[in-house]
Short mmCIF file of C-alpha atoms in Angstrom, two decimals:
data_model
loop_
_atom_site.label_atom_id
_atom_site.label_comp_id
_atom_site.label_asym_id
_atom_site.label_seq_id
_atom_site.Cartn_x
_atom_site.Cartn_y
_atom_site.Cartn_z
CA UNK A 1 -47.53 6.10 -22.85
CA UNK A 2 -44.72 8.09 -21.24
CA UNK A 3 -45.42 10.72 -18.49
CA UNK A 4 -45.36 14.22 -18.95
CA UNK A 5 -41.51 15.57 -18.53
CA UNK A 6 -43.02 18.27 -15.38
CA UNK A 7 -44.58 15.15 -13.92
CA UNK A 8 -41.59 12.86 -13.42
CA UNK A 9 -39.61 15.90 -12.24
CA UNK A 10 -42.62 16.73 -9.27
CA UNK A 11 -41.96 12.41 -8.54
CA UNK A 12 -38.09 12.97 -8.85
CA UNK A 13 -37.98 15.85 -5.87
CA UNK A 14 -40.73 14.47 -3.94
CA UNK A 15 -38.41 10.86 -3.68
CA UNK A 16 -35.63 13.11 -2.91
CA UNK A 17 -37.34 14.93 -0.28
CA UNK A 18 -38.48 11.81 1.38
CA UNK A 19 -35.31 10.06 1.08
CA UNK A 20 -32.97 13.15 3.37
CA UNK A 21 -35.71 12.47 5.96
CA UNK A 22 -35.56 8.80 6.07
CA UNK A 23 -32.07 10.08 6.88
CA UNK A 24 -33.38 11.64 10.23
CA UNK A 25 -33.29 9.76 13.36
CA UNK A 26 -37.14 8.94 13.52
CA UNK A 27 -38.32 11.00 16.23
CA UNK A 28 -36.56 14.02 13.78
CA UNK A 29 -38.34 12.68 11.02
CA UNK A 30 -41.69 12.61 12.77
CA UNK A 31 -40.70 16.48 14.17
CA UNK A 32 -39.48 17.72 10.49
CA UNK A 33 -43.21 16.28 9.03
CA UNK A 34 -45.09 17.49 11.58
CA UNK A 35 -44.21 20.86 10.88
CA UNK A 36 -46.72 23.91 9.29
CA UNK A 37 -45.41 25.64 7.00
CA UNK A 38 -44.61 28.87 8.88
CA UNK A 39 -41.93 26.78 10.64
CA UNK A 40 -40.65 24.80 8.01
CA UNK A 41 -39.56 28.20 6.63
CA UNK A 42 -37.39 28.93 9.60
CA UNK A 43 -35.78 25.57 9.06
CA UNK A 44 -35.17 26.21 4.94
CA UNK A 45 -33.98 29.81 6.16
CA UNK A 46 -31.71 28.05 8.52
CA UNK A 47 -30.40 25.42 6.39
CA UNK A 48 -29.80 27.55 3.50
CA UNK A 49 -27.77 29.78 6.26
CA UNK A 50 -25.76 26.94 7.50
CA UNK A 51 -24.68 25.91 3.59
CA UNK A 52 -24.11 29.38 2.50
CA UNK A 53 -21.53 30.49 5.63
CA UNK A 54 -17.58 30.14 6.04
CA UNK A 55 -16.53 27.13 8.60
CA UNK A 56 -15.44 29.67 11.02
CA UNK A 57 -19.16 30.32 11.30
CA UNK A 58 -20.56 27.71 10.99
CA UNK A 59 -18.41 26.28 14.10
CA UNK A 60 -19.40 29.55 16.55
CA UNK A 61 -23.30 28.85 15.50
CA UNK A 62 -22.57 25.27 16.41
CA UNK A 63 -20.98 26.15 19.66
CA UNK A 64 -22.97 28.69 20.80
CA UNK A 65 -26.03 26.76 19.62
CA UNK A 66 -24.96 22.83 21.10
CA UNK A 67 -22.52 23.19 23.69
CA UNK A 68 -24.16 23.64 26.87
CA UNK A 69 -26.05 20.42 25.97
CA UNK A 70 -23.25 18.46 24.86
CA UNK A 71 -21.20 19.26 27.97
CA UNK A 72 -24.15 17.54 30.02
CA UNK A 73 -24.66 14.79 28.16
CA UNK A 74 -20.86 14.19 27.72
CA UNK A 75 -20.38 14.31 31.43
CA UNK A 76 -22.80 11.01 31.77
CA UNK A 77 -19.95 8.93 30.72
CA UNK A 78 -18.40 8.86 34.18
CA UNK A 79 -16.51 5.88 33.21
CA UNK A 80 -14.50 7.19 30.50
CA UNK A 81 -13.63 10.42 32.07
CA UNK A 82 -12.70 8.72 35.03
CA UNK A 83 -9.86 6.70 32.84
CA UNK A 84 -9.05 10.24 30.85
CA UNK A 85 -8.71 12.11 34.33
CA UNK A 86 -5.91 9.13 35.70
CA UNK A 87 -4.10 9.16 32.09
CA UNK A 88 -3.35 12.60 32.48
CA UNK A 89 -2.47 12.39 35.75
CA UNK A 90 -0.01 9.71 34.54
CA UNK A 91 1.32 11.73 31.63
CA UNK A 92 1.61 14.77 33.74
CA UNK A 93 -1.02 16.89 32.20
CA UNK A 94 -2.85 19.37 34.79
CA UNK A 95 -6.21 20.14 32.40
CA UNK A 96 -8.90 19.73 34.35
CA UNK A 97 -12.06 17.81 33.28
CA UNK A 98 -14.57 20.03 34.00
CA UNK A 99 -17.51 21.78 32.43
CA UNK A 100 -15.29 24.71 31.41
CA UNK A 101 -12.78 22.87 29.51
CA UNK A 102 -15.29 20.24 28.24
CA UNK A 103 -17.03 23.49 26.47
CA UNK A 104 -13.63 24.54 25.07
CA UNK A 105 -12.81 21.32 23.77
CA UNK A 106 -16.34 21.00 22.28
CA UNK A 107 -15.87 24.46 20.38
CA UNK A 108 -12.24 23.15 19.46
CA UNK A 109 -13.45 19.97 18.08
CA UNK A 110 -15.57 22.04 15.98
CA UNK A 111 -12.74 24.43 14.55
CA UNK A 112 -10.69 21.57 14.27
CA UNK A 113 -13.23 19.69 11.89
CA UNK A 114 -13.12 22.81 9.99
CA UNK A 115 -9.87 23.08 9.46
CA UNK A 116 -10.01 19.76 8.00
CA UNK A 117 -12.47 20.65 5.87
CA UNK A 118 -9.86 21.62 3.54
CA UNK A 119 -9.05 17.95 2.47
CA UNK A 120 -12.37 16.70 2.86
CA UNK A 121 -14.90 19.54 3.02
CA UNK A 122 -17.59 17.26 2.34
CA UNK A 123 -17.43 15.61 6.04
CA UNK A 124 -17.60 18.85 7.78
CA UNK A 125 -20.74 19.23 8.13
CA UNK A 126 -21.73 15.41 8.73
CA UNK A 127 -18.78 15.22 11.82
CA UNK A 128 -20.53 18.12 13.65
CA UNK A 129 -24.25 16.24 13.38
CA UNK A 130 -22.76 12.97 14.34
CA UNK A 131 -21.38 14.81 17.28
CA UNK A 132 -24.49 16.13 18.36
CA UNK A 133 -26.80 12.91 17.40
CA UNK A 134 -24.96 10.19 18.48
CA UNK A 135 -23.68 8.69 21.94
CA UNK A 136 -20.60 7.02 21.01
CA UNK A 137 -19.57 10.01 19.15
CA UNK A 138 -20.19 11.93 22.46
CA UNK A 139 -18.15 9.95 24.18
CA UNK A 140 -15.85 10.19 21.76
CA UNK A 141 -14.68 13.82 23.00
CA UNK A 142 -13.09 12.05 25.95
CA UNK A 143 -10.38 10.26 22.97
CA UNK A 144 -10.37 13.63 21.24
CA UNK A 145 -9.12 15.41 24.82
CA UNK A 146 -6.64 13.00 25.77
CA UNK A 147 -5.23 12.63 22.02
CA UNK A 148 -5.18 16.45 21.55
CA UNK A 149 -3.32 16.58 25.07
CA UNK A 150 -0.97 13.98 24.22
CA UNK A 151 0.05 15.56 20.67
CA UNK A 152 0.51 19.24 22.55
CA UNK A 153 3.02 17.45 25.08
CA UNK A 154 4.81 16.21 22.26
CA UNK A 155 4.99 19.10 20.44
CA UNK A 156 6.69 20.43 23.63
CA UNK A 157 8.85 18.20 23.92
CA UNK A 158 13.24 18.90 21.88
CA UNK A 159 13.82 16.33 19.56
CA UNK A 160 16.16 14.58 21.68
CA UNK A 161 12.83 13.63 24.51
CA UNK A 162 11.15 12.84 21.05
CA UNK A 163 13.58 9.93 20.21
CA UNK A 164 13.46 8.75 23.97
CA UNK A 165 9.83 8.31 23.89
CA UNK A 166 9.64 6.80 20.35
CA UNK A 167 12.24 4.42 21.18
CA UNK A 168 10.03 3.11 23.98
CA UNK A 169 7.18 2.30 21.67
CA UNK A 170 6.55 -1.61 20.27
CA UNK A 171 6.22 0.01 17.04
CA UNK A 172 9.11 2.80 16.73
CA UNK A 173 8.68 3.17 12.87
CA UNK A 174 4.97 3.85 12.67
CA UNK A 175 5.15 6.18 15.92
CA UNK A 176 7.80 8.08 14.07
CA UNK A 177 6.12 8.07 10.98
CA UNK A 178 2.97 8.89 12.39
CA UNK A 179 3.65 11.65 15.30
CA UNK A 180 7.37 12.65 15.54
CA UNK A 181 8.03 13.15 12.35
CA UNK A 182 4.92 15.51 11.69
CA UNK A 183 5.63 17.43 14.92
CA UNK A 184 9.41 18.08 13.80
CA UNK A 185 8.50 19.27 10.60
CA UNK A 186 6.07 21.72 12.11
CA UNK A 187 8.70 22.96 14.21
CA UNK A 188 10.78 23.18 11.24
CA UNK A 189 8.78 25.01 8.85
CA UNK A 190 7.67 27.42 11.95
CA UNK A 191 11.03 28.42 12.82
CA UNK A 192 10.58 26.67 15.99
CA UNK A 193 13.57 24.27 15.97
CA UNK A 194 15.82 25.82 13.25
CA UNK A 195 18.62 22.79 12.61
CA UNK A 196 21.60 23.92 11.35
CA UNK A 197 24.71 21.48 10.16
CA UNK A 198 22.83 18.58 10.81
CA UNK A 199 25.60 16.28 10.14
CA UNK A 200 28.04 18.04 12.26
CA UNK A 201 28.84 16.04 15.90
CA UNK A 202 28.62 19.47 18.12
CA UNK A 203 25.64 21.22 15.91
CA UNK A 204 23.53 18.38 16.29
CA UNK A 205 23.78 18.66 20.23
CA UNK A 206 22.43 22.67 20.15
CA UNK A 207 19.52 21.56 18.16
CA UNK A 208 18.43 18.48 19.54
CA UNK A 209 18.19 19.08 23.01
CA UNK A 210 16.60 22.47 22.72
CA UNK A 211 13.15 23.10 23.86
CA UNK A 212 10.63 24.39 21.43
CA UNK A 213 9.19 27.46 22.76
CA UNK A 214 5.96 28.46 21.52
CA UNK A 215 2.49 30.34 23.27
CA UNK A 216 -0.39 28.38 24.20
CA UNK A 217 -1.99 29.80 21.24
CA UNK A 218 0.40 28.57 18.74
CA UNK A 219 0.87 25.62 20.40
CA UNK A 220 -2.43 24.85 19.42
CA UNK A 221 -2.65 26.23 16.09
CA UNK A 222 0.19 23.95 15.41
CA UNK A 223 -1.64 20.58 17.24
CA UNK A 224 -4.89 21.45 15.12
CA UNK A 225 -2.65 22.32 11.46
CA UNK A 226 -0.33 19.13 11.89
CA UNK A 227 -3.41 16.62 12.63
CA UNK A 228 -6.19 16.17 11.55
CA UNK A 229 -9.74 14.92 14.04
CA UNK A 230 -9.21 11.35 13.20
CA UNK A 231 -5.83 10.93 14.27
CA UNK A 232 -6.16 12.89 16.95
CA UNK A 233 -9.48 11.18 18.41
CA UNK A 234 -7.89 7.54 17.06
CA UNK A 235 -4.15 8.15 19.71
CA UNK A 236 -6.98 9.07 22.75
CA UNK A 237 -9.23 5.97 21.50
CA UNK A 238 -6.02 3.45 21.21
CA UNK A 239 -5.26 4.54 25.19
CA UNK A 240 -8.04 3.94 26.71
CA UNK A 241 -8.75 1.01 25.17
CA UNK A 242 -5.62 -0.61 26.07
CA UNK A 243 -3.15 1.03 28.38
CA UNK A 244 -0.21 0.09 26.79
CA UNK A 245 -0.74 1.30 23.29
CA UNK A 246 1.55 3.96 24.21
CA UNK A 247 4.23 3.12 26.28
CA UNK A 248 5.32 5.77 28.95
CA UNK A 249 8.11 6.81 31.23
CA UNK A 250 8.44 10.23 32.71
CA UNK A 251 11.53 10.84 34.48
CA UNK A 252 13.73 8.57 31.53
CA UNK A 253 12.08 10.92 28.89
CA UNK A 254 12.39 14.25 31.15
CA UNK A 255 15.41 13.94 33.43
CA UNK A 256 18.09 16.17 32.55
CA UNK A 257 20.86 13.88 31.27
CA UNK A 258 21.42 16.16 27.88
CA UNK A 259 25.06 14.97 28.17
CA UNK A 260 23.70 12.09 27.29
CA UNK A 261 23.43 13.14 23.55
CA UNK A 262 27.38 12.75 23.17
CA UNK A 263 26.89 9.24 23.64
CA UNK A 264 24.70 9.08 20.49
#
């Protein structure tokens, strides 16, 4: 005999319901069932809140909301920032580690995830929680710092330093393909580094060796717009795993040779 239609709709959401909290870390799950009802209102009111508002929102709530906890428990891997702290130092980069720019990054992570949100809005959502649930995501924000870091110097950087430093990878096409190339169309598009008779000897040189000048701001709007989390956390990851995943050298990318480019 087959079950009432209002009955196997009642089983339907009840499986549903239990299957999002088998979701739940356990010690969540135990919280979420131990709730009355008077409380599991606030949460409904709050989750219907969070589903309902723009990402900008939703990534001030999560900042103001997570931060000042994240900062501490991102600071117990002394290990990691230890290695991120001596990388900068190598690659010239004066941002301090501490708990003011940890909180920064933390919110920027979380604006950044948004703006990716509009390839994938779906993961949103799920990055933030992972963030804020799991360790190795935590430590994560380490690879997110010095990748971010990393892409802003490079961004700063004329296209002449670009080739310099690309040319001193193991893999020059896949660098190119995957950094410089990105990076020079942003300054393209921007009006940053406007090339003009590209195939002309004496043009080429104004172009090329001119540094992009940009704010702080922009420079950042243009790190976060050009790349998305991933590939930004994945360049900090691939460092401090192994050292030479990107291969280095101040003064040959920096020193003042621009005469240089006639040789070309």
């Amino acid at each position: 005999m087959n079950q009432p239609i209002e009955s196997s709709l009642t089983l339907s959401k009840a499986v549903f319901s239990e299957s999002l909290l088998l979701k739940l870390p356990p010690e969540a799950q135990r919280w979420a069932e131990s709730l009355p009802w008077a409380q599991r209102r606030y949460v409904l009111s709050l989750c219907h809140l969070m589903g309902a508002a723009a990402p900008e929102t939703r990534a001030q709530f999560l900042d103001d909301y997570t931060a000042d906890g994240l900062v501490s428990k991102v600071l117990e891997d002394r290990d990691t920032k230890q290695k991120v702290k001596e990388y900068l130092k190598e690659f010239k980069v004066k941002t301090d580690l501490d708990t003011n720019s940890l909180r920064h990054y933390i919110r920027q992570f979380y604006i950044h995830s948004a703006q990716d949100m509009r390839t994938q809005p779906q993961l949103y959502l799920e990055s933030a929680l992972r963030l804020v649930m799991s360790t190795e995501e935590r430590n994560n924000v380490f690879s997110y710092i010095l990748g971010f870091e990393l892409i802003k110097m490079m961004f700063s950087m004329s296209w002449y330093q670009q080739e310099k430093l690309y040319r001193l990878q193991r893999n020059q096409e896949e660098f190119l393909q995957t950094y410089i190339k990105p990076i020079q169309h942003a300054h393209r598009i921007n009006q940053i580094i406007v090339p003009k008779d590209e195939n002309l000897f004496f043009a080429r040189r104004d172009y090329y060796v001119k540094k992009p000048i940009m704010s702080e701001r922009k420079l950042v709007e243009l790190a976060i717009a050009t790349f998305p989390t991933d590939v930004t956390t994945n360049m900090g990851f691939s460092i401090i795993r192994h050292s030479q995943s990107l291969v280095f050298d101040y003064h040959y990318i920096f020193e003042l040779d621009q005469d240089a480019i006639y040789l070309q």
